[in-house]
mmCIF file of C-alpha atoms in Angstrom:
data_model
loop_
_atom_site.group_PDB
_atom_site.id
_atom_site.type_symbol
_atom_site.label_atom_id
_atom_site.label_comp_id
_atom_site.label_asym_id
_atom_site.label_seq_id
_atom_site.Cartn_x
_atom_site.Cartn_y
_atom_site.Cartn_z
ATOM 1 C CA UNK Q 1 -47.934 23.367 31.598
ATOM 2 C CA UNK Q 2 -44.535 21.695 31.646
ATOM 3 C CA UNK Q 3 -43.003 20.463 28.682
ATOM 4 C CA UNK Q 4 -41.275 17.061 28.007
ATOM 5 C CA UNK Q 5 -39.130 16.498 25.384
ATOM 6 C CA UNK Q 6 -39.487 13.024 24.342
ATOM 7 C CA UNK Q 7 -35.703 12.732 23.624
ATOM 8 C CA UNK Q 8 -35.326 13.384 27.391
ATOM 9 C CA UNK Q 9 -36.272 9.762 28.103
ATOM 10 C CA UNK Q 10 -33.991 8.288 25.464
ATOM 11 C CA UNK Q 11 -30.797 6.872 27.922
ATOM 12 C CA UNK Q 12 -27.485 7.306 25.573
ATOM 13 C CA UNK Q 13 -25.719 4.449 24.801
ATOM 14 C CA UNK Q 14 -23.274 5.152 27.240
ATOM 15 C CA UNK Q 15 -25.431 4.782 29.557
ATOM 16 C CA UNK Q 16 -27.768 1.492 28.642
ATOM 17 C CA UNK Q 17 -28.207 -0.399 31.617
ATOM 18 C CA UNK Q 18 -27.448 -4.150 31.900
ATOM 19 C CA UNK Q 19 -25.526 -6.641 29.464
ATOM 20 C CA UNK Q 20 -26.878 -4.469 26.871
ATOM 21 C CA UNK Q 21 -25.042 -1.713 27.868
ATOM 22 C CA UNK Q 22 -21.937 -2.914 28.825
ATOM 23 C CA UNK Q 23 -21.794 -5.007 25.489
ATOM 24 C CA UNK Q 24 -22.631 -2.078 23.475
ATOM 25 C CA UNK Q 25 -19.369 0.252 25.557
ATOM 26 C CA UNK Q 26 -17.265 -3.044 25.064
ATOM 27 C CA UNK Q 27 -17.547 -3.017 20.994
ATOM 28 C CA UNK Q 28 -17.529 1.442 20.798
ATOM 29 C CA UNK Q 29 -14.496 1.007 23.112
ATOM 30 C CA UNK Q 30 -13.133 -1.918 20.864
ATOM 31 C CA UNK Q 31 -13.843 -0.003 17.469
ATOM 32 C CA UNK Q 32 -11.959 3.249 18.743
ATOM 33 C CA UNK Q 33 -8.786 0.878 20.014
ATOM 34 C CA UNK Q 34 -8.786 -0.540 15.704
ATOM 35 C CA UNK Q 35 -9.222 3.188 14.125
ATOM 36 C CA UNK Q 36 -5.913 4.242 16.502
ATOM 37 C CA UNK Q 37 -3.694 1.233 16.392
ATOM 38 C CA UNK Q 38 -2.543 2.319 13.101
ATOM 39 C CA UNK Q 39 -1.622 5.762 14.182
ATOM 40 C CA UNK Q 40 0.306 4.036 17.021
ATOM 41 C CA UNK Q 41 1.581 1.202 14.954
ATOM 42 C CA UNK Q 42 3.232 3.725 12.006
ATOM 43 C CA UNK Q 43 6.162 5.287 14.268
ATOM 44 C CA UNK Q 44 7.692 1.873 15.221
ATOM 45 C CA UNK Q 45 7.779 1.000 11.207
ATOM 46 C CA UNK Q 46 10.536 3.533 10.978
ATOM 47 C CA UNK Q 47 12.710 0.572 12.239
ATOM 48 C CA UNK Q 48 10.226 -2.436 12.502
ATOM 49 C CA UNK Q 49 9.701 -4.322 9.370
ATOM 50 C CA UNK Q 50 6.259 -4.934 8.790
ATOM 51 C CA UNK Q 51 3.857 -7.709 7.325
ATOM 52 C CA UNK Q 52 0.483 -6.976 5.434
ATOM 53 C CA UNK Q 53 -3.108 -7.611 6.739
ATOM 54 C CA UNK Q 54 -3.032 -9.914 3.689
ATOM 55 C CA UNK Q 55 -0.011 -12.107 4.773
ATOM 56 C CA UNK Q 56 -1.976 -12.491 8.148
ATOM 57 C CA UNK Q 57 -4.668 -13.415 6.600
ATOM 58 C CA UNK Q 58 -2.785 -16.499 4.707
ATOM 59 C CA UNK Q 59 -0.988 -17.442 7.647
ATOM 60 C CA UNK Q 60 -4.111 -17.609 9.801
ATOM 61 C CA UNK Q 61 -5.767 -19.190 6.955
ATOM 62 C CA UNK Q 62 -2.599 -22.186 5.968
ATOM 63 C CA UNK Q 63 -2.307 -20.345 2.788
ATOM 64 C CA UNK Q 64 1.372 -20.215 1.493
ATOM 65 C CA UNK Q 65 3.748 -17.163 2.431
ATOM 66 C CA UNK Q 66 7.165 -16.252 0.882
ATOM 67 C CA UNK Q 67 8.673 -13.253 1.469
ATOM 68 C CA UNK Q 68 11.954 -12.619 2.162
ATOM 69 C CA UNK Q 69 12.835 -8.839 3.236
ATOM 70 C CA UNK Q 70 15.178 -6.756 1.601
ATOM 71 C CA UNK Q 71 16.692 -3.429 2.241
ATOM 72 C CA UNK Q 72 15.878 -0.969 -0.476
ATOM 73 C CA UNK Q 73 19.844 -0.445 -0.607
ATOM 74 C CA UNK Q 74 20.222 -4.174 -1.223
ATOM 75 C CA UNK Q 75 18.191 -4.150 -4.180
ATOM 76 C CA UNK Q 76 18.448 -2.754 -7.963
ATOM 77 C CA UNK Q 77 18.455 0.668 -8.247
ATOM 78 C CA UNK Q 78 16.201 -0.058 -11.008
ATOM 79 C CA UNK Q 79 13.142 -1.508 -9.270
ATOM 80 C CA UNK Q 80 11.935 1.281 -7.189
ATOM 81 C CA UNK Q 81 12.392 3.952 -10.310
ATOM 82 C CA UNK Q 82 10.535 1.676 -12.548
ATOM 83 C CA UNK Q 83 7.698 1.038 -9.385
ATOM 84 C CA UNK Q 84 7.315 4.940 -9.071
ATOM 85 C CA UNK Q 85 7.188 5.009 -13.038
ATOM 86 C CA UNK Q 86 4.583 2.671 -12.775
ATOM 87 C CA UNK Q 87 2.448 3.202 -9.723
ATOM 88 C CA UNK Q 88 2.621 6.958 -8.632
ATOM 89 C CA UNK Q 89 4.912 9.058 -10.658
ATOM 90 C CA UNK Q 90 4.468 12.262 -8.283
ATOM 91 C CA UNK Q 91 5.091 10.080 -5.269
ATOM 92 C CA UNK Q 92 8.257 12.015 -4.078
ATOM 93 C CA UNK Q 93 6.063 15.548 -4.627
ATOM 94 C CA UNK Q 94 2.304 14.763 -3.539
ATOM 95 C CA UNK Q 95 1.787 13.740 0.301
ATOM 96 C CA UNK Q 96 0.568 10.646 0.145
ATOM 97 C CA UNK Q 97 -2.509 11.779 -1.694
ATOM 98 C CA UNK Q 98 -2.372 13.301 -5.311
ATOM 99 C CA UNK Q 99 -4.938 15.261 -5.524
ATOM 100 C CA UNK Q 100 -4.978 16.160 -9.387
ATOM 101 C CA UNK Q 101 -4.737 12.534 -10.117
ATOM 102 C CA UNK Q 102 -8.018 11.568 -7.619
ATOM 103 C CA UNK Q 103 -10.153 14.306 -8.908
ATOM 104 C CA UNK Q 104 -9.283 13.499 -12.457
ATOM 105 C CA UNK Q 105 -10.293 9.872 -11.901
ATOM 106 C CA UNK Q 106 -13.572 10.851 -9.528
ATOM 107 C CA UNK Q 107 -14.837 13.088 -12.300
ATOM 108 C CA UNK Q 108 -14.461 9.739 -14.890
ATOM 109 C CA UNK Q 109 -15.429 7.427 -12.708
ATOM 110 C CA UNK Q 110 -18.389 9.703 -11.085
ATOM 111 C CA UNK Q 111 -17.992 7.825 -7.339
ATOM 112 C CA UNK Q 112 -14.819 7.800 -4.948
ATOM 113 C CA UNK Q 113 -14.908 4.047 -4.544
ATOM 114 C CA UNK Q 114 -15.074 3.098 -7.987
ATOM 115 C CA UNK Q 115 -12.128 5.764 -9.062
ATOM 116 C CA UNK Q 116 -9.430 4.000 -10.720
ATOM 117 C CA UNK Q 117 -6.027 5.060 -11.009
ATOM 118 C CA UNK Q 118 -5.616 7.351 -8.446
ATOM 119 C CA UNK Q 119 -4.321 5.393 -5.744
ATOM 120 C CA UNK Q 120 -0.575 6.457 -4.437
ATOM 121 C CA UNK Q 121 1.971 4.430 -3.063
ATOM 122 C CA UNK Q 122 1.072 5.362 0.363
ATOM 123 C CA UNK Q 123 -2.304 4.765 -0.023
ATOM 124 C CA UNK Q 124 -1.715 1.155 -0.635
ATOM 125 C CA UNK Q 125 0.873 1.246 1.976
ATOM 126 C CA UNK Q 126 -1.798 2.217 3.941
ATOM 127 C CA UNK Q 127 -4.554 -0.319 2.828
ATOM 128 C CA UNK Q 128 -1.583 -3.173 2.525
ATOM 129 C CA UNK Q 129 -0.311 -2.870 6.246
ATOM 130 C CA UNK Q 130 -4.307 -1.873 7.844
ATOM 131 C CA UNK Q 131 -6.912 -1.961 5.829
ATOM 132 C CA UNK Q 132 -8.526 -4.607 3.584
ATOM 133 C CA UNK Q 133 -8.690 -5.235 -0.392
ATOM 134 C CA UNK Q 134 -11.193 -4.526 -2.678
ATOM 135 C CA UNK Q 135 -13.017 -0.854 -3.235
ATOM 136 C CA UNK Q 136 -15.489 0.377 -1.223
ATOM 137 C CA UNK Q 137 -16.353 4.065 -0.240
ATOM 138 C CA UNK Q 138 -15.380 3.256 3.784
ATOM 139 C CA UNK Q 139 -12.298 1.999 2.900
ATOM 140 C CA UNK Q 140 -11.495 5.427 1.333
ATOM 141 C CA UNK Q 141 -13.076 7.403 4.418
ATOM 142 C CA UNK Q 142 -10.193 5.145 6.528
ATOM 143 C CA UNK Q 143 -7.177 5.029 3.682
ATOM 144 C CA UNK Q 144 -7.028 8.826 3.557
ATOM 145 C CA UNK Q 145 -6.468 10.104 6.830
ATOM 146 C CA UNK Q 146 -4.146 6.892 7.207
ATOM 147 C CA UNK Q 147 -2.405 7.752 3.899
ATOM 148 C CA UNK Q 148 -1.503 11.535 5.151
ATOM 149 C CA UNK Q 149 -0.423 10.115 8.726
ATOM 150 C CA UNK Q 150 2.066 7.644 7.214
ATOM 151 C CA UNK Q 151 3.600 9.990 5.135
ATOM 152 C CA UNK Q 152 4.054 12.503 7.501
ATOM 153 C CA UNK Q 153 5.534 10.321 9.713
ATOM 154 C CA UNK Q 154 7.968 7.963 7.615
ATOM 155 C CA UNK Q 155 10.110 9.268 5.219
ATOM 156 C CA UNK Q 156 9.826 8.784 1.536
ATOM 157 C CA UNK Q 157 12.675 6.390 1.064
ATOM 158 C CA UNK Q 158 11.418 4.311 3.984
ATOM 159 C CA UNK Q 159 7.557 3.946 2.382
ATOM 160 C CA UNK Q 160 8.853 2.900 -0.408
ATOM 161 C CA UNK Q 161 11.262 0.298 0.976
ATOM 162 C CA UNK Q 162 8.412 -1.199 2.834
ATOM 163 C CA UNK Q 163 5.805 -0.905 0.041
ATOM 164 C CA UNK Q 164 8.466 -2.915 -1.898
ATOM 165 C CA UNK Q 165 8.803 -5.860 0.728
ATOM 166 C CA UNK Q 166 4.772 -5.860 1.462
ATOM 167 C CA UNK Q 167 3.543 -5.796 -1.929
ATOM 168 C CA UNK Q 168 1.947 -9.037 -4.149
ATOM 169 C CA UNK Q 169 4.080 -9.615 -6.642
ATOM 170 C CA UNK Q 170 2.976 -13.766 -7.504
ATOM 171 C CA UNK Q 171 -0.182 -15.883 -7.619
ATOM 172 C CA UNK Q 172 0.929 -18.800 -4.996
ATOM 173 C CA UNK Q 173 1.781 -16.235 -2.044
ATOM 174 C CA UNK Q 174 4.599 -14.381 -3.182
ATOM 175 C CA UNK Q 175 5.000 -11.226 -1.347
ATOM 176 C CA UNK Q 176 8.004 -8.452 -1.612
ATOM 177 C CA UNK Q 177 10.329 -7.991 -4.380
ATOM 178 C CA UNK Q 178 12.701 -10.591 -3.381
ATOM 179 C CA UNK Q 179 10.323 -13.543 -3.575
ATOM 180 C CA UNK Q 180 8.639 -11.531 -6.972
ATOM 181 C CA UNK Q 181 12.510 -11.770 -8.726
ATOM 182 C CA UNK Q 182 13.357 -15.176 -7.459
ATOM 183 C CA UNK Q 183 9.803 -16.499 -8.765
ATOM 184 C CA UNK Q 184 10.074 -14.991 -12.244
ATOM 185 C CA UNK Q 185 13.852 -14.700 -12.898
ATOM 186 C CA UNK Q 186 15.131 -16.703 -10.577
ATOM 187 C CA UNK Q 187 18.086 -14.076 -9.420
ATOM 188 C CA UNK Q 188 17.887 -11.696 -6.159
ATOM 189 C CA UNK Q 189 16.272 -8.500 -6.381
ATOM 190 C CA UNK Q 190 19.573 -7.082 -6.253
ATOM 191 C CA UNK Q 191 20.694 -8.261 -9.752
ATOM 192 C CA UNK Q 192 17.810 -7.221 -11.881
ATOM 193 C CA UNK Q 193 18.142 -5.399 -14.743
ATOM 194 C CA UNK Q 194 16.269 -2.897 -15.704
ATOM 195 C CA UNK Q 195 14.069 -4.487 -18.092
ATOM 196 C CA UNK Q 196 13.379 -7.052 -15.530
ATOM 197 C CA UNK Q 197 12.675 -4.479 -12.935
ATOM 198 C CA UNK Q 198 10.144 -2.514 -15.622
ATOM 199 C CA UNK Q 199 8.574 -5.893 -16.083
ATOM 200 C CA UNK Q 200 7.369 -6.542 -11.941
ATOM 201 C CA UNK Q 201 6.682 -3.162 -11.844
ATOM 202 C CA UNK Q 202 4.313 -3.722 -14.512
ATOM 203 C CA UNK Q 203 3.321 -7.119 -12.950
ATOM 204 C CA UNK Q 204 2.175 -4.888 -9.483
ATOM 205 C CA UNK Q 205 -1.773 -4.488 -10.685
ATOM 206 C CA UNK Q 206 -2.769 -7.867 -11.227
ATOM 207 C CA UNK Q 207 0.406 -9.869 -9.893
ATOM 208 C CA UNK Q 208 -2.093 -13.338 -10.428
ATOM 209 C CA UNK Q 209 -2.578 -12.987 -14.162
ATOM 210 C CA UNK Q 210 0.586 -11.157 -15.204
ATOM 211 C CA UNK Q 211 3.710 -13.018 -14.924
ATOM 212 C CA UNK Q 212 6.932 -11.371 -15.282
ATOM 213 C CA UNK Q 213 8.884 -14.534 -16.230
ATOM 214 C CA UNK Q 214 6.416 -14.542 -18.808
ATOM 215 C CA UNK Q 215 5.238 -12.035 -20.387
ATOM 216 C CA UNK Q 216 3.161 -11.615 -23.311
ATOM 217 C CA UNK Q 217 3.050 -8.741 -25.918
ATOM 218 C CA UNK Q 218 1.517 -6.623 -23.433
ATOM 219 C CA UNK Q 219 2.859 -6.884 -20.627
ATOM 220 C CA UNK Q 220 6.259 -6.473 -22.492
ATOM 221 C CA UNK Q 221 5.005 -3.219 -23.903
ATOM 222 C CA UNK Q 222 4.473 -1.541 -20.826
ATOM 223 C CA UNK Q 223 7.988 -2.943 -19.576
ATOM 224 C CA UNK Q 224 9.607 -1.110 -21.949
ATOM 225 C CA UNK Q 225 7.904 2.261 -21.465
ATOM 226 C CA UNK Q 226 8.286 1.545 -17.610
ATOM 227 C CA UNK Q 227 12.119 1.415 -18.704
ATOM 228 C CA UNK Q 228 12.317 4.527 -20.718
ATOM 229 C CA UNK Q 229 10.724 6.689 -18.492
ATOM 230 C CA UNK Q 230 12.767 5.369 -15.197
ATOM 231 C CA UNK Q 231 15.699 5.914 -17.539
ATOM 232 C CA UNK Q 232 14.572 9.446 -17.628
ATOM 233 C CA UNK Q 233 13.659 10.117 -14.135
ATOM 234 C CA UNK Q 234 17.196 10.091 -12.353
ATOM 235 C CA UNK Q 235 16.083 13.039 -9.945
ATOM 236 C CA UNK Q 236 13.619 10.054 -8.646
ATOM 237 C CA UNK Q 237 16.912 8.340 -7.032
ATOM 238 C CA UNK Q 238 18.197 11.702 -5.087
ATOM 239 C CA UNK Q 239 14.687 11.569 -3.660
ATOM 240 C CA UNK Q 240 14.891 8.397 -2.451
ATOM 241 C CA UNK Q 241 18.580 8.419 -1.544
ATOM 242 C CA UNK Q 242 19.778 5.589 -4.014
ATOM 243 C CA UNK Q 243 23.255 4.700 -4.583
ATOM 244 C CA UNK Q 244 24.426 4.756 -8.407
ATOM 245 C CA UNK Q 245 24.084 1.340 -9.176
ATOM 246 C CA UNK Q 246 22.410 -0.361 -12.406
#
């Protein structure tokens, strides 16, 4: 007696005869091209300057875009201490994942996708320039490995420079810290002071209900303890190679 296996007669997809088949190679073969263009795409950011998926999406859409992009040496020396501070204070140690910060959040929060928190700088890099908003657990799967490969790939001073021009920072398409300063102080990035600069830093989470040209008791609270601690953090500006400016 000869056995069968039943699997045996199961075709792989690869192999599907027909439109089906050809459809079916068309979207695997269209899938793997989106999971690698990133991986290809990082390298050339060492000199290109990039736009968000969320900038695409408004231009594609009509939606208003400002954004204006600035060389981190061009602006206050201020803004990217007080956006470290802020966001990611081990950002110039962890990399591009902080580990102790994630597993302190998973273990509140009880699920990956709902973890607050624990999100780096390159991590929203990563989901800014590739990925999509909002938190889900596939997001994660696709942020992490994309999170590593940026930082391995640009330098510190470089992720931050573009995280700084990509970022949200207004609630009628404002995007980078120039277009962030001119909206609420009406001055370049270049001129803020540091109270202004600890005030969009603390704008960055919810940059449609918290307005940095005004801010209410709040908001100006956790200005000022963005402000003290940048104060504090000098060895943040030999990491990202800042000139001694205010």
């Amino acid at each position: 007696m000869v056995y069968s296996d039943p699997m045996s007669s199961v075709a792989p997809l690869s192999r599907l005869p027909g439109p089906i088949g050809r459809a079916v190679r068309r979207i695997v073969a269209l899938l793997l091209v989106l999971l690698a263009l990133p991986y290809v795409l990082t390298p050339l950011y060492l000199f290109v300057r990039p736009v968000s998926t969320l900038m695409l999406w408004r231009w594609l859409t009509g939606a208003k875009v400002e954004r204006i992009y600035v060389p981190i040496e061009e602006m206050a020396r201020s803004l990217p201490l007080s956006v470290i501070v802020a966001e990611d204070a081990r950002f110039c140690r962890h990399s591009g994942i902080d580990w102790t910060e994630l597993s302190e959040a998973i273990e509140e929060a009880g699920d990956l996708s709902e973890a607050r928190g624990a999100s780096t700088i390159v991590q929203q890099v990563a989901k800014n320039l590739f990925l999509w908003p909002g938190r889900s657990f596939v997001r994660k799967a696709l942020e992490f490995p994309l999170a590593l490969w940026i930082d391995l790939v640009l330098p510190k001073r470089r992720v931050m420079e573009i995280y700084l021009n990509i970022a949200e920072w207004g609630p009628d398409g404002q995007f980078g810290a120039e277009a962030g300063a001119r909206r609420a102080f009406g001055k370049s990035a270049q001129s803020l002071t540091s109270r202004e600069s600890a005030l969009l830093a603390a704008v960055l989470p919810d940059p449609h209900r918290r307005l940095a040209g005004r801010p209410g008791p709040g908001l100006r609270r956790l200005a000022g303890i963005y402000e003290a601690r940048a104060r504090r953090a000098g060895w943040l500006a030999d990491c990202l190679e800042l000139t001694r400016r205010h």
